[in-house]
Short mmCIF file of C-alpha atoms in Angstrom, two decimals:
data_model
loop_
_atom_site.label_atom_id
_atom_site.label_comp_id
_atom_site.label_asym_id
_atom_site.label_seq_id
_atom_site.Cartn_x
_atom_site.Cartn_y
_atom_site.Cartn_z
CA MET A 1 -42.17 11.85 -2.83
CA SER A 2 -44.01 9.49 -0.87
CA ALA A 3 -48.20 9.47 -0.75
CA SER A 4 -49.51 10.15 2.13
CA LEU A 5 -52.88 8.17 4.43
CA ASP A 6 -55.02 11.57 2.96
CA ASP A 7 -54.19 10.37 -0.18
CA VAL A 8 -54.99 6.81 0.02
CA ARG A 9 -57.53 7.02 1.85
CA ASP A 10 -58.85 9.62 -1.14
CA PHE A 11 -56.89 6.60 -4.46
CA ASP A 12 -59.02 4.16 -2.63
CA PHE A 13 -62.31 6.78 -2.64
CA ILE A 14 -61.95 7.51 -7.12
CA ILE A 15 -61.80 3.77 -7.68
CA SER A 16 -64.83 2.92 -5.43
CA GLU A 17 -66.76 5.57 -6.41
CA ALA A 18 -65.61 3.97 -10.24
CA TYR A 19 -67.19 1.06 -9.95
CA ARG A 20 -70.29 1.96 -7.98
CA ILE A 21 -70.66 4.75 -11.14
CA ASP A 22 -69.91 1.92 -13.83
CA VAL A 23 -72.05 -0.50 -12.37
CA GLU A 24 -75.70 1.88 -12.25
CA LEU A 25 -74.83 2.75 -15.69
CA GLY A 26 -74.88 -0.95 -16.71
CA SER A 27 -78.51 -0.74 -14.72
CA PRO A 28 -81.78 -0.85 -16.88
CA ASN A 29 -82.16 2.02 -15.01
CA PHE A 30 -79.04 4.21 -16.19
CA ARG A 31 -80.93 7.22 -17.22
CA GLU A 32 -82.64 8.19 -13.76
CA PHE A 33 -79.56 7.15 -12.32
CA TYR A 34 -77.22 9.59 -14.43
CA ASN A 35 -79.92 12.62 -14.09
CA GLN A 36 -79.65 11.92 -10.37
CA GLU A 37 -75.65 11.28 -10.11
CA TYR A 38 -74.56 14.12 -12.57
CA ASN A 39 -77.65 17.49 -11.88
CA ARG A 40 -75.08 20.53 -12.13
CA ASN A 41 -75.07 22.79 -14.87
CA PHE A 42 -72.96 20.91 -17.15
CA GLY A 43 -73.49 17.34 -16.24
CA SER A 44 -71.48 15.11 -16.52
CA LEU A 45 -68.55 16.95 -18.44
CA GLY A 46 -64.96 16.51 -17.27
CA MET A 47 -66.27 13.19 -15.11
CA THR A 48 -64.56 10.77 -17.30
CA ILE A 49 -60.59 9.29 -17.81
CA ASN A 50 -60.44 8.06 -20.70
CA ALA A 51 -57.18 6.18 -22.59
CA PRO A 52 -54.69 8.77 -23.00
CA THR A 53 -54.16 9.52 -26.52
CA GLU A 54 -50.50 9.40 -27.06
CA LEU A 55 -50.27 5.43 -25.81
CA ILE A 56 -52.18 4.92 -29.28
CA PRO A 57 -49.18 5.48 -31.75
CA LYS A 58 -46.88 3.60 -29.71
CA ASN A 59 -49.85 0.37 -30.23
CA ILE A 60 -50.02 -0.23 -27.09
CA ARG A 61 -52.93 -2.31 -26.43
CA VAL A 62 -55.17 0.00 -24.37
CA PRO A 63 -58.69 -1.04 -23.28
CA LYS A 64 -61.84 1.14 -24.38
CA ARG A 65 -62.86 1.43 -21.01
CA GLN A 66 -63.32 4.60 -18.91
CA ILE A 67 -62.82 6.26 -15.24
CA HIS A 68 -65.86 7.19 -14.13
CA LEU A 69 -65.92 10.53 -11.53
CA SER A 70 -68.27 11.44 -9.30
CA TYR A 71 -68.60 15.09 -8.30
CA ALA A 72 -66.77 13.95 -4.92
CA SER A 73 -64.09 11.92 -6.52
CA ASN A 74 -63.52 14.94 -9.38
CA GLU A 75 -62.61 16.80 -5.81
CA LYS A 76 -61.18 14.56 -4.15
CA LEU A 77 -58.32 14.32 -6.98
CA HIS A 78 -57.68 18.61 -7.36
CA LEU A 79 -57.08 17.99 -3.39
CA ILE A 80 -55.05 15.06 -3.44
CA SER A 81 -52.51 17.16 -6.01
CA GLU A 82 -53.41 20.08 -4.16
CA ARG A 83 -51.16 18.37 -1.13
CA PHE A 84 -48.78 17.07 -2.88
CA ILE A 85 -48.06 20.56 -5.08
CA LYS A 86 -47.92 21.82 -2.11
CA SER A 87 -45.73 19.16 0.30
CA ASN A 88 -42.93 19.30 -2.20
CA ARG A 89 -42.81 22.92 -2.54
CA LEU A 90 -44.27 23.01 -6.69
CA GLU A 91 -46.39 26.13 -5.91
CA MET A 92 -44.26 27.99 -7.71
CA LEU A 93 -43.88 25.69 -9.98
CA ILE A 94 -46.61 24.03 -10.77
CA THR A 95 -50.94 24.66 -11.62
CA VAL A 96 -53.40 22.87 -9.88
CA ASP A 97 -55.18 22.05 -12.29
CA GLU A 98 -51.89 21.24 -14.83
CA PHE A 99 -51.42 18.51 -11.72
CA VAL A 100 -54.77 17.35 -12.57
CA GLU A 101 -55.10 16.58 -16.07
CA ASN A 102 -51.82 14.00 -15.44
CA LEU A 103 -52.69 12.53 -12.54
CA LYS A 104 -55.14 11.24 -14.31
CA LYS A 105 -53.43 10.26 -17.59
CA PHE A 106 -50.97 8.26 -14.82
CA LEU A 107 -54.60 6.71 -12.92
CA TYR A 108 -56.03 5.04 -15.88
CA ILE A 109 -52.32 3.61 -16.89
CA HIS A 110 -52.45 2.23 -12.99
CA VAL A 111 -55.70 0.37 -13.11
CA PHE A 112 -56.31 -0.44 -16.69
CA ILE A 113 -52.80 -1.71 -17.86
CA ASP A 114 -49.96 -1.71 -14.79
CA ASN A 115 -52.74 -2.91 -12.98
CA GLY A 116 -50.99 -1.42 -9.72
CA GLU A 117 -50.81 -1.44 -5.91
CA ASP A 118 -52.86 0.35 -3.87
CA GLY A 119 -52.12 1.57 -0.62
CA ILE A 120 -48.42 3.91 0.12
CA LYS A 121 -46.25 1.80 -2.49
CA GLY A 122 -48.65 1.77 -5.18
CA TYR A 123 -50.32 5.82 -4.83
CA THR A 124 -46.33 6.92 -4.56
CA GLN A 125 -45.49 5.32 -7.54
CA LEU A 126 -48.59 7.17 -9.52
CA LEU A 127 -48.03 10.57 -7.95
CA ASN A 128 -44.22 9.90 -9.00
CA LYS A 129 -44.88 9.21 -12.46
CA ALA A 130 -46.86 12.30 -12.56
CA LEU A 131 -45.12 14.68 -11.10
CA LYS A 132 -42.06 13.05 -13.53
CA ILE A 133 -43.82 13.98 -16.84
CA THR A 134 -44.66 17.50 -15.55
CA LYS A 135 -41.60 18.46 -14.69
CA ARG A 136 -40.62 17.06 -17.97
CA GLU A 137 -43.22 19.68 -19.83
CA MET A 138 -41.91 22.56 -18.28
CA ALA A 139 -40.24 25.24 -19.95
CA GLN A 140 -38.70 28.75 -20.10
CA GLU A 141 -40.37 30.68 -22.35
CA ASP A 142 -40.77 34.55 -23.26
CA PHE A 143 -43.53 36.35 -23.06
CA PHE A 144 -43.87 40.03 -25.53
CA PHE A 145 -46.95 42.15 -23.91
CA PRO A 146 -47.44 45.02 -26.52
CA ILE A 147 -47.28 48.18 -24.41
CA LEU A 148 -48.31 52.03 -25.55
CA ALA A 149 -45.16 54.35 -24.40
CA HIS A 150 -45.84 57.95 -24.99
CA GLY A 151 -42.35 59.37 -25.68
CA LEU A 152 -40.06 56.72 -25.84
CA ASP A 153 -38.69 56.46 -29.11
CA LYS A 154 -35.28 54.52 -27.84
CA GLU A 155 -35.28 50.80 -30.09
CA LYS A 156 -34.75 48.65 -26.48
CA ILE A 157 -34.63 50.51 -23.16
CA SER A 158 -33.89 47.66 -20.22
CA ILE A 159 -35.81 47.87 -16.78
CA GLY A 160 -33.53 44.69 -15.51
CA ARG A 161 -33.81 41.27 -16.86
CA ALA A 162 -37.31 42.86 -18.40
CA GLU A 163 -37.19 45.09 -21.31
CA ILE A 164 -39.24 47.39 -23.40
CA ILE A 165 -38.51 46.89 -27.60
CA SER A 166 -39.53 48.61 -30.26
CA ALA A 167 -42.54 47.32 -32.42
CA GLN A 168 -40.52 47.06 -35.99
CA HIS A 169 -37.20 45.21 -33.72
CA MET A 170 -39.98 43.18 -32.81
CA TYR A 171 -40.97 41.65 -36.06
CA SER A 172 -37.98 41.63 -37.82
CA MET A 173 -37.37 38.97 -34.82
CA ILE A 174 -40.57 36.88 -35.72
CA ASN A 175 -39.18 37.45 -39.01
CA ASP A 176 -41.53 34.38 -41.18
CA THR A 177 -42.13 32.22 -38.24
CA LEU A 178 -45.07 32.94 -38.25
CA THR A 179 -47.89 33.11 -40.78
CA GLU A 180 -48.97 36.52 -42.68
CA GLU A 181 -52.70 35.87 -40.38
CA GLN A 182 -50.69 36.11 -37.24
CA ILE A 183 -48.95 39.21 -38.14
CA SER A 184 -51.66 41.22 -39.67
CA LEU A 185 -54.08 40.09 -36.26
CA SER A 186 -50.94 41.47 -34.00
CA LYS A 187 -50.58 44.92 -36.11
CA ARG A 188 -54.28 45.10 -36.48
CA PHE A 189 -54.82 44.83 -32.83
CA CYS A 190 -51.60 47.47 -31.99
CA SER A 191 -53.37 50.01 -34.76
CA ALA A 192 -57.22 49.96 -33.14
CA HIS A 193 -56.79 52.67 -31.08
CA LYS A 194 -56.37 56.32 -30.87
CA TYR A 195 -52.15 55.60 -30.20
CA HIS A 196 -50.24 52.93 -31.46
CA TYR A 197 -48.71 50.41 -29.50
CA GLU A 198 -45.79 50.52 -30.86
CA HIS A 199 -43.01 48.57 -27.87
CA PHE A 200 -43.79 45.35 -26.39
CA LEU A 201 -42.44 44.26 -22.71
CA ARG A 202 -40.65 41.42 -22.99
CA ILE A 203 -40.62 39.42 -19.58
CA PRO A 204 -38.49 36.53 -19.73
CA VAL A 205 -40.33 33.53 -17.43
CA SER A 206 -38.30 30.76 -15.78
CA LYS A 207 -38.76 27.35 -16.30
CA ARG A 208 -41.91 26.24 -15.12
CA SER A 209 -45.61 24.31 -16.01
CA LYS A 210 -47.18 26.25 -19.07
CA LYS A 211 -50.28 27.79 -17.24
CA SER A 212 -47.51 28.88 -14.59
CA ARG A 213 -45.60 30.29 -17.41
CA GLU A 214 -48.52 32.92 -17.83
CA ARG A 215 -49.38 33.96 -14.77
CA ILE A 216 -46.11 34.71 -14.19
CA ALA A 217 -45.49 36.83 -16.82
CA LYS A 218 -48.67 38.65 -16.56
CA ASN A 219 -48.21 39.51 -13.02
CA ILE A 220 -44.49 40.42 -13.63
CA ALA A 221 -45.86 42.36 -16.45
CA GLY A 222 -48.03 44.35 -14.48
CA PHE A 223 -45.18 45.00 -11.75
CA ALA A 224 -42.69 46.03 -14.47
CA VAL A 225 -45.13 48.78 -15.46
CA GLY A 226 -45.62 49.82 -12.04
CA ILE A 227 -41.53 50.33 -11.25
CA LEU A 228 -41.92 53.05 -14.10
CA GLN A 229 -45.17 54.65 -12.83
CA LEU A 230 -42.85 54.70 -9.22
CA PHE A 231 -40.52 57.06 -11.08
CA SER A 232 -43.67 58.90 -13.34
CA GLU A 233 -45.33 59.92 -9.83
CA HIS A 234 -41.39 60.64 -8.73
CA TYR A 235 -41.36 63.11 -12.11
CA HIS A 236 -44.87 64.06 -11.44
CA ILE A 237 -45.91 62.55 -14.97
CA SER A 238 -49.40 61.65 -15.48
CA PRO A 239 -49.27 57.44 -15.47
CA TYR A 240 -50.51 57.53 -18.25
CA PHE A 241 -47.95 57.68 -20.48
CA LEU A 242 -47.84 54.16 -19.33
CA SER A 243 -50.22 51.36 -21.00
CA LEU A 244 -50.52 47.63 -20.73
CA SER A 245 -52.31 45.70 -23.50
CA THR A 246 -53.46 43.28 -20.48
CA SER A 247 -55.15 46.19 -18.70
CA PRO A 248 -57.50 49.19 -19.72
CA TYR A 249 -56.50 51.18 -22.60
CA PRO A 250 -56.32 54.59 -20.63
CA ASN A 251 -59.63 56.90 -22.12
CA TYR A 252 -57.56 60.01 -24.25
CA GLU A 253 -60.12 61.34 -24.85
CA GLY A 254 -63.97 62.14 -24.16
CA PHE A 255 -67.26 64.24 -24.91
CA TYR A 256 -70.45 64.60 -23.79
CA PHE A 257 -73.77 66.78 -24.92
CA THR A 258 -75.05 69.64 -22.46
CA ARG A 259 -78.59 71.84 -22.64
CA ILE A 260 -79.71 74.53 -20.56
CA SER A 261 -83.25 74.80 -20.16
CA ASN A 262 -85.00 74.89 -23.58
CA ASN A 263 -81.32 76.63 -24.81
CA ASP A 264 -79.05 74.85 -27.61
CA PHE A 265 -77.11 71.88 -27.20
CA ASN A 266 -73.65 72.46 -26.69
CA TYR A 267 -70.36 69.89 -27.34
CA ASN A 268 -67.72 69.29 -24.91
CA HIS A 269 -64.68 67.81 -25.20
CA SER A 270 -61.92 66.69 -23.25
CA SER A 271 -58.40 65.04 -24.47
CA LYS A 272 -55.36 64.56 -23.05
CA GLY A 273 -53.21 64.42 -25.58
CA ARG A 274 -50.22 62.76 -26.17
CA ILE A 275 -48.71 63.22 -22.49
CA THR A 276 -46.12 66.50 -20.94
CA TRP A 277 -43.02 66.21 -21.15
CA SER A 278 -43.34 62.12 -21.13
CA ASP A 279 -40.00 62.01 -23.94
CA LYS A 280 -38.60 63.24 -21.67
CA PHE A 281 -39.47 60.73 -18.73
CA TRP A 282 -36.76 58.02 -20.75
CA ASP A 283 -33.56 59.73 -20.29
CA LYS A 284 -34.25 60.74 -16.67
CA PHE A 285 -35.63 56.72 -16.20
CA GLU A 286 -32.51 55.08 -17.25
CA SER A 287 -29.81 58.11 -15.63
CA ASP A 288 -31.91 56.76 -12.57
CA TYR A 289 -31.92 53.30 -13.17
CA ASN A 290 -28.59 53.56 -13.46
CA SER A 291 -27.39 53.83 -9.77
CA ASP A 292 -27.61 51.90 -5.97
CA LEU A 293 -31.39 52.68 -6.71
CA GLY A 294 -31.66 50.92 -9.53
CA THR A 295 -29.83 47.62 -8.87
CA VAL A 296 -32.40 47.11 -6.23
CA LEU A 297 -34.90 47.15 -8.25
CA SER A 298 -33.13 44.91 -10.53
CA ARG A 299 -32.22 42.61 -8.00
CA LEU A 300 -36.33 42.53 -7.10
CA ILE A 301 -37.23 41.91 -10.29
CA ASP A 302 -34.96 39.06 -10.30
CA LEU A 303 -36.72 37.27 -7.50
CA ALA A 304 -40.49 38.37 -8.79
CA ILE A 305 -39.18 36.11 -12.13
CA GLU A 306 -38.20 33.36 -9.71
CA PRO A 307 -40.39 33.45 -7.09
CA ASN A 308 -39.05 31.68 -3.50
CA GLU A 309 -41.07 28.44 -2.85
CA ARG A 310 -40.87 30.67 1.19
CA THR A 311 -42.37 34.15 1.52
CA ILE A 312 -39.39 36.63 2.27
CA ILE A 313 -39.52 39.93 2.69
CA ALA A 314 -39.24 41.04 -0.72
CA ASP A 315 -43.21 39.73 -1.73
CA ARG A 316 -44.27 43.00 0.49
CA LEU A 317 -42.21 45.26 -2.02
CA ILE A 318 -43.51 42.93 -5.04
CA ASP A 319 -47.41 43.54 -3.92
CA ALA A 320 -47.07 46.78 -2.79
CA ILE A 321 -45.66 48.01 -6.23
CA TYR A 322 -48.44 45.76 -8.46
CA LEU A 323 -50.84 47.90 -5.80
CA PHE A 324 -49.05 51.05 -6.36
CA SER A 325 -49.29 50.60 -10.28
CA SER A 326 -53.31 49.43 -10.10
CA ALA A 327 -54.17 52.31 -8.20
CA GLN A 328 -52.55 54.26 -10.96
CA GLN A 329 -54.81 52.71 -13.40
CA ASP A 330 -58.04 53.49 -11.05
CA LYS A 331 -59.88 55.94 -12.46
CA ASP A 332 -62.27 56.73 -8.79
CA ASP A 333 -60.04 58.74 -6.98
CA SER A 334 -61.91 56.36 -3.66
CA SER A 335 -61.11 53.30 -4.85
CA ARG A 336 -57.25 54.84 -5.75
CA ILE A 337 -57.24 55.27 -1.97
CA VAL A 338 -57.60 52.21 -0.76
CA LYS A 339 -55.30 50.24 -3.32
CA LEU A 340 -52.77 53.29 -2.04
CA ALA A 341 -53.52 52.12 1.54
CA THR A 342 -53.04 48.71 1.34
CA ALA A 343 -50.08 48.52 -1.39
CA LEU A 344 -48.50 50.76 2.08
CA GLU A 345 -50.36 48.17 4.97
CA ARG A 346 -49.29 45.26 2.44
CA LEU A 347 -45.39 46.97 3.93
CA VAL A 348 -45.60 47.91 7.34
CA SER A 349 -48.74 45.62 9.39
CA LEU A 350 -47.88 42.47 10.73
CA PRO A 351 -50.52 39.76 10.40
CA SER A 352 -49.58 38.99 14.20
CA GLU A 353 -50.90 42.48 15.87
CA LYS A 354 -53.76 42.94 16.87
CA LYS A 355 -56.55 44.84 14.66
CA ASP A 356 -57.08 47.64 17.55
CA GLU A 357 -56.46 51.52 18.36
CA SER A 358 -53.18 50.84 17.97
CA THR A 359 -53.47 49.90 14.00
CA THR A 360 -53.47 53.87 13.41
CA LYS A 361 -51.32 54.46 15.62
CA ASN A 362 -48.83 51.42 13.41
CA PHE A 363 -49.58 52.91 10.19
CA VAL A 364 -48.85 55.89 10.58
CA SER A 365 -45.52 55.97 13.03
CA ARG A 366 -44.03 53.29 10.35
CA VAL A 367 -44.90 54.66 7.14
CA SER A 368 -44.02 58.57 7.93
CA SER A 369 -40.59 57.01 9.11
CA LEU A 370 -40.13 54.92 5.99
CA VAL A 371 -40.74 57.95 3.51
CA SER A 372 -38.41 60.62 6.45
CA ILE A 373 -35.97 58.02 5.98
CA TYR A 374 -35.29 59.41 2.23
CA TYR A 375 -37.69 62.80 1.63
CA PRO A 376 -37.20 64.28 5.73
CA ASP A 377 -38.51 68.23 6.04
CA GLU A 378 -40.32 67.98 2.50
CA LYS A 379 -44.38 67.49 4.11
CA ASP A 380 -45.37 66.56 7.75
CA TRP A 381 -45.25 62.82 6.60
CA ALA A 382 -46.67 61.72 9.50
CA LYS A 383 -49.92 64.04 9.19
CA VAL A 384 -50.40 62.62 5.54
CA SER A 385 -49.95 59.31 6.39
CA LYS A 386 -52.72 59.44 9.29
CA GLU A 387 -55.93 61.37 6.38
CA MET A 388 -55.16 58.75 4.45
CA TYR A 389 -55.74 56.13 6.84
CA GLU A 390 -59.08 57.92 8.21
CA ILE A 391 -60.67 58.44 4.57
CA ARG A 392 -59.50 54.58 3.38
CA SER A 393 -61.20 53.44 6.91
CA ASN A 394 -63.61 55.79 5.98
CA ILE A 395 -64.18 54.86 2.35
CA THR A 396 -64.65 50.57 3.41
CA HIS A 397 -65.96 50.64 6.50
CA GLY A 398 -69.38 52.88 5.23
CA ALA A 399 -68.87 56.66 6.46
CA TRP A 400 -68.13 57.92 3.20
CA SER A 401 -70.27 58.46 0.16
CA LEU A 402 -69.13 58.42 -3.33
CA TYR A 403 -72.18 60.17 -4.47
CA ARG A 404 -72.90 62.71 -1.77
CA GLY A 405 -68.96 63.37 -0.82
CA VAL A 406 -67.97 67.28 -1.88
CA GLU A 407 -64.80 67.63 -0.31
CA PRO A 408 -61.84 66.64 -3.05
CA LEU A 409 -60.65 63.19 -2.40
CA TYR A 410 -57.04 64.86 -3.01
CA SER A 411 -55.27 61.13 -4.22
CA SER A 412 -52.41 63.12 -5.42
CA ARG A 413 -50.79 63.18 -2.49
CA TYR A 414 -51.01 59.74 -1.34
CA SER A 415 -50.06 58.52 -4.21
CA GLU A 416 -46.86 61.10 -3.50
CA LEU A 417 -46.37 59.57 -0.25
CA THR A 418 -47.03 55.60 -1.37
CA SER A 419 -44.67 55.97 -3.99
CA ARG A 420 -41.86 57.70 -1.58
CA ALA A 421 -42.32 55.20 0.84
CA ILE A 422 -41.56 51.92 -1.93
CA PHE A 423 -38.52 53.30 -2.94
CA SER A 424 -37.69 54.34 0.74
CA ALA A 425 -38.09 50.29 1.73
CA CYS A 426 -36.67 48.98 -1.57
CA ILE A 427 -33.26 50.37 -0.26
CA GLY A 428 -34.72 49.53 3.51
CA PHE A 429 -35.65 45.84 3.01
CA TYR A 430 -32.58 45.01 0.58
CA LYS A 431 -30.13 45.97 3.52
CA ARG A 432 -32.17 43.52 5.77
CA SER A 433 -31.73 41.53 2.93
CA PHE A 434 -34.24 40.85 0.28
CA THR A 435 -34.26 36.62 0.78
CA SER A 436 -35.03 37.15 4.32
CA ASP A 437 -38.12 36.02 5.91
CA ASN A 438 -40.76 37.30 5.86
CA ASN A 439 -40.84 37.02 9.63
CA ASP A 440 -43.00 40.20 11.64
CA GLN A 441 -40.44 39.73 14.62
CA LEU A 442 -37.70 41.50 12.27
CA VAL A 443 -39.78 44.01 9.92
CA LYS A 444 -41.59 44.78 13.73
CA GLU A 445 -37.60 45.54 14.58
CA PHE A 446 -37.16 47.04 10.67
CA PHE A 447 -39.03 50.00 11.74
CA ASP A 448 -38.96 50.01 15.57
CA PHE A 449 -34.60 51.15 14.41
CA LEU A 450 -36.93 52.97 11.64
CA GLU A 451 -38.77 54.72 13.54
CA ASN A 452 -35.55 55.20 16.82
CA ALA A 453 -33.99 57.12 13.95
CA ILE A 454 -35.94 59.44 13.24
CA LYS A 455 -36.40 60.70 16.95
CA ASP A 456 -33.02 60.47 17.49
CA LYS A 457 -32.78 63.44 14.42
#
């Protein structure tokens, strides 16, 4: 894992900037220099590299020196880290910020303790030492997010490698490993709303850096909820039967006052109550998940938990399901339709294709073909697809007014279309292999095959 010529140039710049700033801060006009050099909102905050604190207990002779960074040299540190992570295909395992922090530690050691070489050899050693400690800090971790799951009375239910467990089971596992204050705070959070968070969604995250684990865990939690919401759409159960703690809590009750002219006030109350048929959802879900579709979705979860270093066909599905879930949580119909259309575009659109009059035609043909494979003759799917895409275009391109709109937006029919297209794509992409390269030619051949199959029928 060698340093590049760009890395050498940037490291040399960082060190030359440190010498320049050190000299200027020692001059009689250091205050004027400081004000000119660090003239952004936070001044010089984060612009120095101090001796790593972990070296002091080891009785290593650490000089009381600092490496001063300019705004430009600080940006170079991030550029070096971005290049190094990308060239070594570590984007899914390490964040740039974490690598920068370790790079700063070893840059200090390189300059003041090891008296390290410059050039490709010296900077390669520096980068590899930073990488070594970053990898050593990597770990596997389970995340447990509070989740509201109406109707679920089981202690545990699996969604591939993810699972929903009861709060009672959660706290029995915690036992006395946390303080009473921490347990009390968690329970207070879970009981703060009309309906309490009585379950936890467990997301196992494979070995990677801390910030990378946090990002992956939150994304997969939303993805797992999206899978459940695909089934709720299929069963015609409101998506509000679920609420993940990282998402806005649904407004189950509301009210407003009204008054006609000078008459008396009226009180207007609305309530969703507990979601109808939510208690039926879980048995139906377990039954349907224990099928070929469940096997496919479990494989998809595996790939989401351990993202591939290259882009694969499964990425399209994972993104589409995530967007579908976001749409289900959106209170505005126009925004929901845009997200649903974007989810479908992620499935069927090809970056290499020109955005012209054929874009709508391709969208309609591919989406309707996808849905018709497993849901034939239920609706004129081409008509629904075309209508959805046109409304989405009107919304995004400014031809539709939110407050002037008097015609209803039937987002429910587009939600049905999207969920069925995703289910169909799960099976279709799985048969083509989820880990196939996300290659435009391969995806185009897949949809050409579907379109011909529909015509033959």
